[in-house]
Short mmCIF file of C-alpha atoms and ligand atoms in Angstrom, two decimals:
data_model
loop_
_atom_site.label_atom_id
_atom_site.label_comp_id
_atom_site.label_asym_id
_atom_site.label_seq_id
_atom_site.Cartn_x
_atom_site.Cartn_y
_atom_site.Cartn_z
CA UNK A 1 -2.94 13.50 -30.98
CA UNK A 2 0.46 11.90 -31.42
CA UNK A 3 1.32 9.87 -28.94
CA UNK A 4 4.62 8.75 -30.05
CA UNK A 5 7.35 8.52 -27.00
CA UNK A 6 9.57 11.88 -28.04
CA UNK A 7 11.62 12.08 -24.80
CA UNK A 8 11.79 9.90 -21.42
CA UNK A 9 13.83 11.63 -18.74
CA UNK A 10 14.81 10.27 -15.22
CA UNK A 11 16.17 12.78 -12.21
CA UNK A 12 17.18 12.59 -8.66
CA UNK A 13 14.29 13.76 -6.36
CA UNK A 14 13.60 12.81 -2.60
CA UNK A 15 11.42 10.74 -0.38
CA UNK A 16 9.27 11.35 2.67
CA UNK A 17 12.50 9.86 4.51
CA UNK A 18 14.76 12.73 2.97
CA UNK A 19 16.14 9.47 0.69
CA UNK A 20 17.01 9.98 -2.83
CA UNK A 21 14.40 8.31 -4.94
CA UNK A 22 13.80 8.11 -8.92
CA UNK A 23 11.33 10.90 -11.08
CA UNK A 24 10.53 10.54 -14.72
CA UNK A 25 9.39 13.10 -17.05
CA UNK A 26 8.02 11.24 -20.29
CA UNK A 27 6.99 13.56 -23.21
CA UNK A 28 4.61 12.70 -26.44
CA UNK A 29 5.75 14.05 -29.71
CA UNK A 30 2.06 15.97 -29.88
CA UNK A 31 2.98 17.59 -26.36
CA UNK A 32 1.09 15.55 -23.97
CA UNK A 33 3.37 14.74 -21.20
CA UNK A 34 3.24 12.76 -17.63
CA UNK A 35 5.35 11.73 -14.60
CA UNK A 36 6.09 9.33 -12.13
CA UNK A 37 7.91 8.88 -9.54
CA UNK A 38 8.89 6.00 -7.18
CA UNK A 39 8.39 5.16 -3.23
CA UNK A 40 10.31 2.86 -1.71
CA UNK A 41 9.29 0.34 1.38
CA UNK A 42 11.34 -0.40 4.69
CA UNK A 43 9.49 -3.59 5.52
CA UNK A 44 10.33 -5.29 2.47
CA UNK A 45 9.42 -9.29 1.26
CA UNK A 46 12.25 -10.71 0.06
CA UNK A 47 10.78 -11.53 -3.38
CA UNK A 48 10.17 -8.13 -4.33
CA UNK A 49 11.73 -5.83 -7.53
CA UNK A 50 15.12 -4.61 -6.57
CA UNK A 51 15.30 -0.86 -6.52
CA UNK A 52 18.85 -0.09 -7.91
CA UNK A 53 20.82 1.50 -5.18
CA UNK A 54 24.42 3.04 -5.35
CA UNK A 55 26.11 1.74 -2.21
CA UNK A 56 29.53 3.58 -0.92
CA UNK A 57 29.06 6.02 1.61
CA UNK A 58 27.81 9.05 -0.33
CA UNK A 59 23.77 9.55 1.06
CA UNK A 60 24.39 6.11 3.20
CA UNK A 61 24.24 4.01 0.44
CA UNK A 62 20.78 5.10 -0.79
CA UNK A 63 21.71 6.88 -4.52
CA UNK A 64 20.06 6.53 -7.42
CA UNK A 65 22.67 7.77 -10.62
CA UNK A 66 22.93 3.86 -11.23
CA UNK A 67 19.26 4.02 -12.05
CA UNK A 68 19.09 7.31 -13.48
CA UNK A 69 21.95 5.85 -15.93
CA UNK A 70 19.55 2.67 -16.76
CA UNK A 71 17.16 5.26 -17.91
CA UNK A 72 19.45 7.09 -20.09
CA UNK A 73 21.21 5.13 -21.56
CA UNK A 74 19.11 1.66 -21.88
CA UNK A 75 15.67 2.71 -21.45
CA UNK A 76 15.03 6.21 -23.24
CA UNK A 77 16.60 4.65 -26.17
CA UNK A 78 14.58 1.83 -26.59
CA UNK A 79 11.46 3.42 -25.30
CA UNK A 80 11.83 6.62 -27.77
CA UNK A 81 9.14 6.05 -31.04
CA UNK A 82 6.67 3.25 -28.88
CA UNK A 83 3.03 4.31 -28.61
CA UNK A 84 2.27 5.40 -25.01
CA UNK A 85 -1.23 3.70 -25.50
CA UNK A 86 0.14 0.66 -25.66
CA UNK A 87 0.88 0.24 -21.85
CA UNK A 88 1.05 -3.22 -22.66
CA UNK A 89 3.85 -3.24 -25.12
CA UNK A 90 5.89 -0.45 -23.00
CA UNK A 91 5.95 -2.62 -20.05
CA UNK A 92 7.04 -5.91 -22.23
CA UNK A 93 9.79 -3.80 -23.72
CA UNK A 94 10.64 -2.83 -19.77
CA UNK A 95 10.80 -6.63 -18.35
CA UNK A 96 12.98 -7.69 -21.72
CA UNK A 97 15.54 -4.74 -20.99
CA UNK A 98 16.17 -6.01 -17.84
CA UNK A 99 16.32 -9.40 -18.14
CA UNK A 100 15.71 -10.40 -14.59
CA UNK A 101 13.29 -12.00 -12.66
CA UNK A 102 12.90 -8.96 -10.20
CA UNK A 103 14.27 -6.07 -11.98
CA UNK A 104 17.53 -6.25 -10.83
CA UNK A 105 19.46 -4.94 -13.83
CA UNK A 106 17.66 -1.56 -14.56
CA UNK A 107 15.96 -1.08 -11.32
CA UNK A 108 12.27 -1.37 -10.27
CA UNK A 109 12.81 2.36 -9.00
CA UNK A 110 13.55 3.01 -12.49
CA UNK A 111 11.30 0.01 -14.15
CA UNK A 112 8.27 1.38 -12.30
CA UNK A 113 8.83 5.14 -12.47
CA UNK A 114 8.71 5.27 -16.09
CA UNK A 115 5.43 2.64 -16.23
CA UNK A 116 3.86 5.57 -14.23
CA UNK A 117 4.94 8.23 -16.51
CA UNK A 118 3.94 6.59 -19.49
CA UNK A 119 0.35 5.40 -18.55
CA UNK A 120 0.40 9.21 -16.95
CA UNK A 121 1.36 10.59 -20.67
CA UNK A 122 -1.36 8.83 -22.26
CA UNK A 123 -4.04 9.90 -20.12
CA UNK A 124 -2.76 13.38 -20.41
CA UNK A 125 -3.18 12.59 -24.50
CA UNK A 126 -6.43 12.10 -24.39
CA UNK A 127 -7.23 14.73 -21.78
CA UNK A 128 -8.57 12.80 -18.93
CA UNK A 129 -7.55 11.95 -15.31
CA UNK A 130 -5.97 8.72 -14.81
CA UNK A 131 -8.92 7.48 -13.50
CA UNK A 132 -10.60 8.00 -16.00
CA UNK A 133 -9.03 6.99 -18.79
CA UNK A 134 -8.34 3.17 -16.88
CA UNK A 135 -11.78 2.66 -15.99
CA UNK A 136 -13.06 3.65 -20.00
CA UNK A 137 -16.98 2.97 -20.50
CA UNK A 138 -16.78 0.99 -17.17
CA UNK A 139 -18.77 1.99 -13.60
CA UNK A 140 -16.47 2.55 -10.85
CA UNK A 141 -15.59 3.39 -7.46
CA UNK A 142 -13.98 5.22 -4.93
CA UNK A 143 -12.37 2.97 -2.80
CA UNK A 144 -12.36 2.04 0.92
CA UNK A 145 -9.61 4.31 2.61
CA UNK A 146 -7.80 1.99 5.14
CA UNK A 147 -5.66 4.97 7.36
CA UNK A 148 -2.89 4.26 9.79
CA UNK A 149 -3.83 5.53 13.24
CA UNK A 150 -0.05 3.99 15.34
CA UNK A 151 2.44 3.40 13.53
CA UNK A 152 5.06 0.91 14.88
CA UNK A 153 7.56 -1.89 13.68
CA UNK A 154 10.19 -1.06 11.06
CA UNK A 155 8.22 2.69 10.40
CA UNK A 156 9.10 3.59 13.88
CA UNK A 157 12.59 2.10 15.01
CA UNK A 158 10.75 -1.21 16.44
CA UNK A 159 9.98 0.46 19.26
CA UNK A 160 7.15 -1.74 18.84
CA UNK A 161 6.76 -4.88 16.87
CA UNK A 162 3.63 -4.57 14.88
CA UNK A 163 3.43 -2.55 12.29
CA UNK A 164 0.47 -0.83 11.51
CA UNK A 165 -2.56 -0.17 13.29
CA UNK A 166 -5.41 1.10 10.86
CA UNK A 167 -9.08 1.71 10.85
CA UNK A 168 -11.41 1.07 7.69
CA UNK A 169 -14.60 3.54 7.84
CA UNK A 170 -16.60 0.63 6.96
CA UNK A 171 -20.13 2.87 7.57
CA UNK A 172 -19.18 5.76 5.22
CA UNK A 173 -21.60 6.26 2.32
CA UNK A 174 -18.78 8.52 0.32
CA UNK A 175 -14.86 9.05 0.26
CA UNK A 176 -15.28 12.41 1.44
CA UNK A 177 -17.44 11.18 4.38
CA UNK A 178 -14.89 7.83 5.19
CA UNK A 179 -11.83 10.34 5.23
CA UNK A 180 -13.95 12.47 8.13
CA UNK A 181 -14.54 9.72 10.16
CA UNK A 182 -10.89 9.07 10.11
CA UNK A 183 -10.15 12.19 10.81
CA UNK A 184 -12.10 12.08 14.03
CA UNK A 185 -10.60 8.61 15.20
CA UNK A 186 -7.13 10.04 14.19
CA UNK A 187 -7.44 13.16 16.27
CA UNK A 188 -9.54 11.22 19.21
CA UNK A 189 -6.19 8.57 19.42
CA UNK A 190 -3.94 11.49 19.63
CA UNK A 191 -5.81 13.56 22.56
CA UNK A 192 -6.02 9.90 24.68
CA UNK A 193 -2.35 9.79 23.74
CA UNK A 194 -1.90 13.79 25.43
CA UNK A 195 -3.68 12.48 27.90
CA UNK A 196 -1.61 9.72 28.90
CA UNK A 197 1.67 11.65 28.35
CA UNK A 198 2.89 9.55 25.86
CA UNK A 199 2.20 11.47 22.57
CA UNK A 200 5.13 12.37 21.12
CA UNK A 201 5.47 13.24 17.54
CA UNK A 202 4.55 10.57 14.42
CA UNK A 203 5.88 7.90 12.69
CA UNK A 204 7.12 7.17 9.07
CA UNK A 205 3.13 7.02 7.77
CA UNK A 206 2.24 9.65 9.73
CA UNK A 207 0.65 7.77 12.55
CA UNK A 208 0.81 8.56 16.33
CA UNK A 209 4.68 7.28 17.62
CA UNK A 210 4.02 4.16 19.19
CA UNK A 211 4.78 4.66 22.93
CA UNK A 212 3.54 1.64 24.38
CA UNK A 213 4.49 -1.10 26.49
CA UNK A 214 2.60 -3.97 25.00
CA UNK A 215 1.31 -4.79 21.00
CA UNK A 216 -2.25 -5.18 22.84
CA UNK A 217 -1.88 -1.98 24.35
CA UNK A 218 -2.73 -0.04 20.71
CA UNK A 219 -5.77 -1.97 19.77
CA UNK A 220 -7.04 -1.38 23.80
CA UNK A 221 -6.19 2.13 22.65
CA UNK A 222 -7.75 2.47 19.04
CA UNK A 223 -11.19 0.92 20.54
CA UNK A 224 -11.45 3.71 22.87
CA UNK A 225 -10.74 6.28 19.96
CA UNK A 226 -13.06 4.97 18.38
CA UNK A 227 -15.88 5.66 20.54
CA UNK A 228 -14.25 8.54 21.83
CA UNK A 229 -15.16 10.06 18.22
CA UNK A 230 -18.54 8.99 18.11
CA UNK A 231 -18.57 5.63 16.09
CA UNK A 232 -19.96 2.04 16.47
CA UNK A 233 -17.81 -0.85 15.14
CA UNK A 234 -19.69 -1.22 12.07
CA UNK A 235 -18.74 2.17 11.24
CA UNK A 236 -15.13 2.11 12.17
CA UNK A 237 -13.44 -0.96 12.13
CA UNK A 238 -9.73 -2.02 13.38
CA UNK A 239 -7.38 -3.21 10.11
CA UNK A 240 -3.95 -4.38 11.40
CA UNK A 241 -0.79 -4.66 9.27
CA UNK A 242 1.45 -7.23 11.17
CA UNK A 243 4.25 -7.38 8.69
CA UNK A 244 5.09 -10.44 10.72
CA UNK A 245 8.07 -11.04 8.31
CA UNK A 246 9.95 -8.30 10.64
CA UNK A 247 9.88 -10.33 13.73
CA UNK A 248 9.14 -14.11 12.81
CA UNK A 249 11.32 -16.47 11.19
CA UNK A 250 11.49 -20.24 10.88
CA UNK A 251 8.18 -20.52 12.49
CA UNK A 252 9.29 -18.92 15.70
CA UNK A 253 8.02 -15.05 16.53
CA UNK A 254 9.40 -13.05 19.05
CA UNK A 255 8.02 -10.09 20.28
CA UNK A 256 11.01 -7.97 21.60
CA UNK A 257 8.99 -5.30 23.32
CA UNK A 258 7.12 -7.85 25.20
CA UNK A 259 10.10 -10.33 25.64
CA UNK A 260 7.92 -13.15 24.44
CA UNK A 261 8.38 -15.74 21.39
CA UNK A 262 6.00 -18.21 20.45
CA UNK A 263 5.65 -20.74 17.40
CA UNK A 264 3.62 -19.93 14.77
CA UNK A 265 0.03 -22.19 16.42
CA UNK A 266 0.52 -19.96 19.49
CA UNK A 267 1.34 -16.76 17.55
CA UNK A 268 -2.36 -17.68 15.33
CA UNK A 269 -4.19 -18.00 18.71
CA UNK A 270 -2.58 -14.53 20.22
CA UNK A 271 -3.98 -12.96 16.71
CA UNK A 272 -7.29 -14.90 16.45
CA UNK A 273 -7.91 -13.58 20.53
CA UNK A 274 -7.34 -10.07 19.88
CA UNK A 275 -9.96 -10.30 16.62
CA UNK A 276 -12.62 -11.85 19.20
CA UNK A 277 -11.99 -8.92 21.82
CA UNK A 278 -11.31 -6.19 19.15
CA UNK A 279 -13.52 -4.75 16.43
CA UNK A 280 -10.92 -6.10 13.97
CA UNK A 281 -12.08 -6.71 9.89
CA UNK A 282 -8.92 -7.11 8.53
CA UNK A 283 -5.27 -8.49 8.89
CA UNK A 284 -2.27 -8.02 6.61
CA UNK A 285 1.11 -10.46 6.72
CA UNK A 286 -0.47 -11.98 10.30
CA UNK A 287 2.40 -14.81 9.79
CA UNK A 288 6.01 -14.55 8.02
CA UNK A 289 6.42 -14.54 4.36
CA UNK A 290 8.38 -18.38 4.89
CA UNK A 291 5.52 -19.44 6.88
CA UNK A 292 3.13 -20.76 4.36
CA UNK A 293 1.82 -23.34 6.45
CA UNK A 294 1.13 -20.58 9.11
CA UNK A 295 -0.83 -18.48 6.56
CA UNK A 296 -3.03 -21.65 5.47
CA UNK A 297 -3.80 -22.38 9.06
CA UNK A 298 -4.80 -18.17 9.91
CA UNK A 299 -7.00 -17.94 6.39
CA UNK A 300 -8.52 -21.34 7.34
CA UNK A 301 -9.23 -20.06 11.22
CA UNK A 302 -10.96 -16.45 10.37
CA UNK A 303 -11.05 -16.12 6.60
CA UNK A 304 -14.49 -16.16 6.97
CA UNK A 305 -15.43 -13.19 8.06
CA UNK A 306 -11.80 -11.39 8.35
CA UNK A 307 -10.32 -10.29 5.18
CA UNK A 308 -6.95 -11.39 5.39
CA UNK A 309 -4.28 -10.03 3.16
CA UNK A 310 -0.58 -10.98 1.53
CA UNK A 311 2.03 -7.99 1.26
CA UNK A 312 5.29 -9.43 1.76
CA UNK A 313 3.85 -12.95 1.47
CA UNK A 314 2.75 -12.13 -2.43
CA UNK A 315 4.97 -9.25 -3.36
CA UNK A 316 1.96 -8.16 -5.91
CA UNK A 317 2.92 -11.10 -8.08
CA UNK A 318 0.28 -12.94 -10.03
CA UNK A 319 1.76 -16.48 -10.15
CA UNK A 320 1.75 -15.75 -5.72
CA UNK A 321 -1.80 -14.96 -5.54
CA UNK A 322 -3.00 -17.97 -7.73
CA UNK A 323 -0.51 -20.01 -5.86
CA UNK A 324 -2.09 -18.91 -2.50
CA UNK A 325 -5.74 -19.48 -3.52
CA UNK A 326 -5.03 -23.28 -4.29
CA UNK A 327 -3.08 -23.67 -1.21
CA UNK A 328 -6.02 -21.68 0.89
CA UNK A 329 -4.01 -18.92 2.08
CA UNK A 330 -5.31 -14.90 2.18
CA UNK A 331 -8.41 -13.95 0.37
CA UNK A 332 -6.77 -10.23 -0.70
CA UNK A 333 -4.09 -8.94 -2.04
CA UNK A 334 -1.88 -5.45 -1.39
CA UNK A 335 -1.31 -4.05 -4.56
CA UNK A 336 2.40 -2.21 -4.43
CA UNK A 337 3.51 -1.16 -8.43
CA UNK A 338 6.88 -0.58 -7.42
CA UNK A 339 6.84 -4.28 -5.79
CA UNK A 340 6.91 -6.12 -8.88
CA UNK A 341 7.96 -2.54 -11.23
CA UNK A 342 5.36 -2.31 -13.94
CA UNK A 343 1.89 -1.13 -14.37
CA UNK A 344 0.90 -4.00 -16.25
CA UNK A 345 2.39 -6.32 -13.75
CA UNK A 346 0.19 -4.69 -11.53
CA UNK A 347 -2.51 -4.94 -13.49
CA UNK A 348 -2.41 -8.69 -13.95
CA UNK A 349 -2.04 -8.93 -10.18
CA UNK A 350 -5.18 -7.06 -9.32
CA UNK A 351 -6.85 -9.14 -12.45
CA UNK A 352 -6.24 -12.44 -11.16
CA UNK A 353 -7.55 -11.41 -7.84
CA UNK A 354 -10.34 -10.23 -9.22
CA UNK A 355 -11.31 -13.64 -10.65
CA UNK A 356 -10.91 -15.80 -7.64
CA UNK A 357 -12.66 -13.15 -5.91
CA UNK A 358 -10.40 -11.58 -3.66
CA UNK A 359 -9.62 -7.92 -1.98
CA UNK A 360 -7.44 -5.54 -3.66
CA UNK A 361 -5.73 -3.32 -1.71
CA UNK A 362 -3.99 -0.51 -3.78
CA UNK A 363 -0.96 0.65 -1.25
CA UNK A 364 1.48 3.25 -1.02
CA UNK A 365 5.04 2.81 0.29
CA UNK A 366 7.00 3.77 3.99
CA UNK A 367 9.15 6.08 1.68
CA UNK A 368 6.49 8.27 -0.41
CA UNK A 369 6.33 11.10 -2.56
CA UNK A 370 3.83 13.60 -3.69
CA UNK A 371 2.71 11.26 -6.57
CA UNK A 372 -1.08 10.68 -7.22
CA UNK A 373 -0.65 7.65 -9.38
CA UNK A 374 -1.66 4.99 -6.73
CA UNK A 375 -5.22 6.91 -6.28
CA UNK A 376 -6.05 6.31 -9.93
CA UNK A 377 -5.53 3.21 -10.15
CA UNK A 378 -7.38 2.27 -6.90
CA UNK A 379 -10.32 4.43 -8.29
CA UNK A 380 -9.73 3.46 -12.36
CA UNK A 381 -9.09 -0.47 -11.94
CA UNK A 382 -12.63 -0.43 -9.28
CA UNK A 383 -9.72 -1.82 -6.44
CA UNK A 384 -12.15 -0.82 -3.70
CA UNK A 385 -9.86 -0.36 -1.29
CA UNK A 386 -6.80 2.18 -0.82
CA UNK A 387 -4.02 2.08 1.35
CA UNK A 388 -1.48 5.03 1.62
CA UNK A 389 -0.61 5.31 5.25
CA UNK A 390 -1.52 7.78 8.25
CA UNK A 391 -3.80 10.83 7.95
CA UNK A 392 -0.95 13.27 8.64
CA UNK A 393 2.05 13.95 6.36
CA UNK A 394 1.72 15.64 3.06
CA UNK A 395 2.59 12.66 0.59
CA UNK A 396 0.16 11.03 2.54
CA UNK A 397 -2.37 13.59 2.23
CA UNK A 398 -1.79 14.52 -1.34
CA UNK A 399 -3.17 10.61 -1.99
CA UNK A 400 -6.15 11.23 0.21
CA UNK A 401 -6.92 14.42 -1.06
CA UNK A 402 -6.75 13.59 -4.64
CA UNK A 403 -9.53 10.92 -3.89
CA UNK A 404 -11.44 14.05 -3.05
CA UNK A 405 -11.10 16.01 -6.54
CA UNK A 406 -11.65 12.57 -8.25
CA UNK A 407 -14.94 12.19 -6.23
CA UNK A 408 -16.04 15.86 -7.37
CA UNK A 409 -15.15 14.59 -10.94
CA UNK A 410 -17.37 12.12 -10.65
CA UNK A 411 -20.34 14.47 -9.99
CA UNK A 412 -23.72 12.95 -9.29
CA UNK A 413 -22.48 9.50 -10.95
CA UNK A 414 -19.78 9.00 -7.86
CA UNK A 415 -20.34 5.70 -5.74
CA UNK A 416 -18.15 5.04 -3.20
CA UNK A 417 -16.96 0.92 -2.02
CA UNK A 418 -17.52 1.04 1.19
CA UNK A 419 -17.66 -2.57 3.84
CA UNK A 420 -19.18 -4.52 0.84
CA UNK A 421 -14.99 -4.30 -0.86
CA UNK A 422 -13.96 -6.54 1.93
CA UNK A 423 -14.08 -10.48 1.08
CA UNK A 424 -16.46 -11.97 3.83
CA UNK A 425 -19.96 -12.45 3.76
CA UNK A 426 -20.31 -10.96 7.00
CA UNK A 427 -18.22 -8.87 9.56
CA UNK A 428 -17.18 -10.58 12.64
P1 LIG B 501 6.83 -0.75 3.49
O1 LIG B 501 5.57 -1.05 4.40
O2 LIG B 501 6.44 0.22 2.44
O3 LIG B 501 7.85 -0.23 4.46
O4 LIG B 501 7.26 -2.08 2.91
C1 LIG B 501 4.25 -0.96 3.98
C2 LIG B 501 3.50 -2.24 4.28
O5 LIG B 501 4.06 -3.17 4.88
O6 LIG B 501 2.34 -2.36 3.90
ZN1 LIG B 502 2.36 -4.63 4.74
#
């Protein structure tokens, strides 16, 4: 098959937030074609790929015909005749267009969307799934769903200040049997929620609105879902998400729904007390992306047996991670594409992780869209672990539920991560 870049073509479509966002159609010249189409986060490091907004007032700022021009008229051009095999090459050509160190010129919401729909073309060329056509001759497996139970911080109007508050089936033996047990705890959290009076409606993700009165108050909560549905810890665990970058700065964090600050030694201990009380496995961003020294200190305290991860502090950047593992901070990575706006950026990411050993956390974005792409690579590249948000919320579901049809794909040859994705040698 010919699989020659005929056409690439870039439209206006719209997010889980009702946001304008970037699609891209790219066609083969022997008919194969694929798409992609990019999220966008809320909580965002400060070192990530710009998405390429519009400003003025027309849809508050958010448009996206700046980026749909990049992709007309810079990167169709010089896209139109490369080999969509050659992910490689594509990406290279993408990253010298713009001329940037973070996308800035074209877009990352344009840079990114068309690394999807070109890797998506090729595997359409040679008739496979994604998956399938990253992982090649290699064994691989479904990955560890980690699924948003409360969401809170900047994916539900800080009403309170962490952000997410997830649970890892750690004791599933399949993805079909992790995504039930989350299921369970998901519906279990919202009936204690009824129960209180406080459930009211979801947040960004998907996960229950956080109507609390405290940031302990949701793992107190979680626990009891947890057994509520029937599970021990070691076959539910507690992951949090702090995104501490939203609410610590300079070494000072403030928690506004709890009127407290402390500096970053005191913030370590309030963490570090809730992983001794709660069944907790896992902790993204626990300190602020300026607070390196803070990060060194919280990997050095429960890296052991906590897996703890960068997201704002790495911005899926390759130079970050290694970086970090001199320095001792996080032992995984979250993998965002449209953080750093290539494929093979990714890729490089996830493959110097992989050598020092790390997690890899495949993620999704606050803003989403129906696209699969994320759930191939987690699967294709042997990630082990998937993030995509709450278990609620059709571009969230669409990523769990692809997981599904890739399991069934897999037949009798399907083997699923489970506990043994995270970093530690043992679980708290
Ligand atoms: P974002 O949040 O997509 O809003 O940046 C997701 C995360 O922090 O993991
Ligand atoms: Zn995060």
């Amino acid at each position: 098959m010919n699989t020659r870049i005929m056409s690439v073509r870039g439209r206006r479509i719209w997010d889980s937030r009702g946001r304008p966002t970037v699609e891209v159609d790219v066609h083969l010249e022997g008919g194969a074609w694929g798409r992609g189409m990019a999220p966008a986060g809320a909580s965002r490091g400060s070192n990530e790929a710009i998405d390429l907004r519009d400003g003025g007032r027309e849809q508050a700022g958010f448009g996206v015909q700046g980026a749909l021009r990049a992709i007309s008229e810079v990167i169709a051009p010089a896209l139109i005749g490369m080999d969509a095999r050659d992910q490689d090459a594509v990406d290279m050509e993408l990253i010298a267009l713009d001329g940037t160190p973070n996308k800035a010129r074209l877009g990352g919401n344009a840079t990114i969307a068309t690394s999807m729909a070109v890797i998506q073309s090729a595997a359409a060329a040679e008739k496979m799934p994604l998956w399938q056509y990253l992982a090649g001759d290699r064994p691989v497996r479904l990955p560890l769903p980690e699924v948003q139970i409360f969401g809170g911080g900047a994916h539900a109007g800080q009403r309170i200040d962490i952000q997410d508050f997830l649970v890892m089936p750690i004791g599933a033996e399949s993805f079909d049997e992790a995504l039930c047990m989350a299921s369970d705890v998901y519906r279990a959290a919202g009936e204690l929620m009824a129960a209180l009076g406080r459930r009211s409606g979801v947040a960004d993700e998907g996960g229950w609105w956080p109507e609390f009165t405290s940031n302990e108050e949701p793992l107190e909560l979680l626990t009891r879902a947890i057994e509520r549905a029937g599970y021990r810890h070691d076959q539910v665990a507690i992951s949090l998400d702090i995104a501490a970058s939203e609410f610590g700065r300079n070494g000072r964090y403030r928690l506004a729904v709890e009127r407290r600050e402390f500096d970053t030694a005191e913030w370590i201990d309030v963490v570090t007390r809730w992983i001794r009380r709660y069944p907790i496995v896992s902790v993204e961003d626990p300190v602020a992306e300026d607070d390196s020294a803070g990060m060194r200190a919280f990997t050095d305290a429960v890296g052991d047996s906590v897996q703890v991860i960068g997201d704002d502090f790495l911005v899926t950047s390759a130079e970050r991670v290694s970086a970090a593992a001199v320095a001792g901070q996080c032992n995984a990575v979250l993998l965002k594409p449209n953080q750093v706006g290539t494929i093979t950026e990714t890729r490089r990411t996830m493959e110097t992780a992989r050598r020092l050993g790390w997690g890899m956390i495949v993620s999704a974005r606050s803003g989403e869209t129906e696209d699969t792409t994320i759930v191939h690579l987690a699967t294709g590249w042997n990630t082990g672990q998937l993030k995509v948000g709450s278990f609620a919320r059709s571009e969230r579901m669409a990523k769990w539920n692809e997981g599904l049809r890739i399991e069934e794909q897999m037949g009798k040859d399907a083997r699923f991560a489970g506990w043994s994705a995270l970093p530690v040698r043992s679980l708290a």
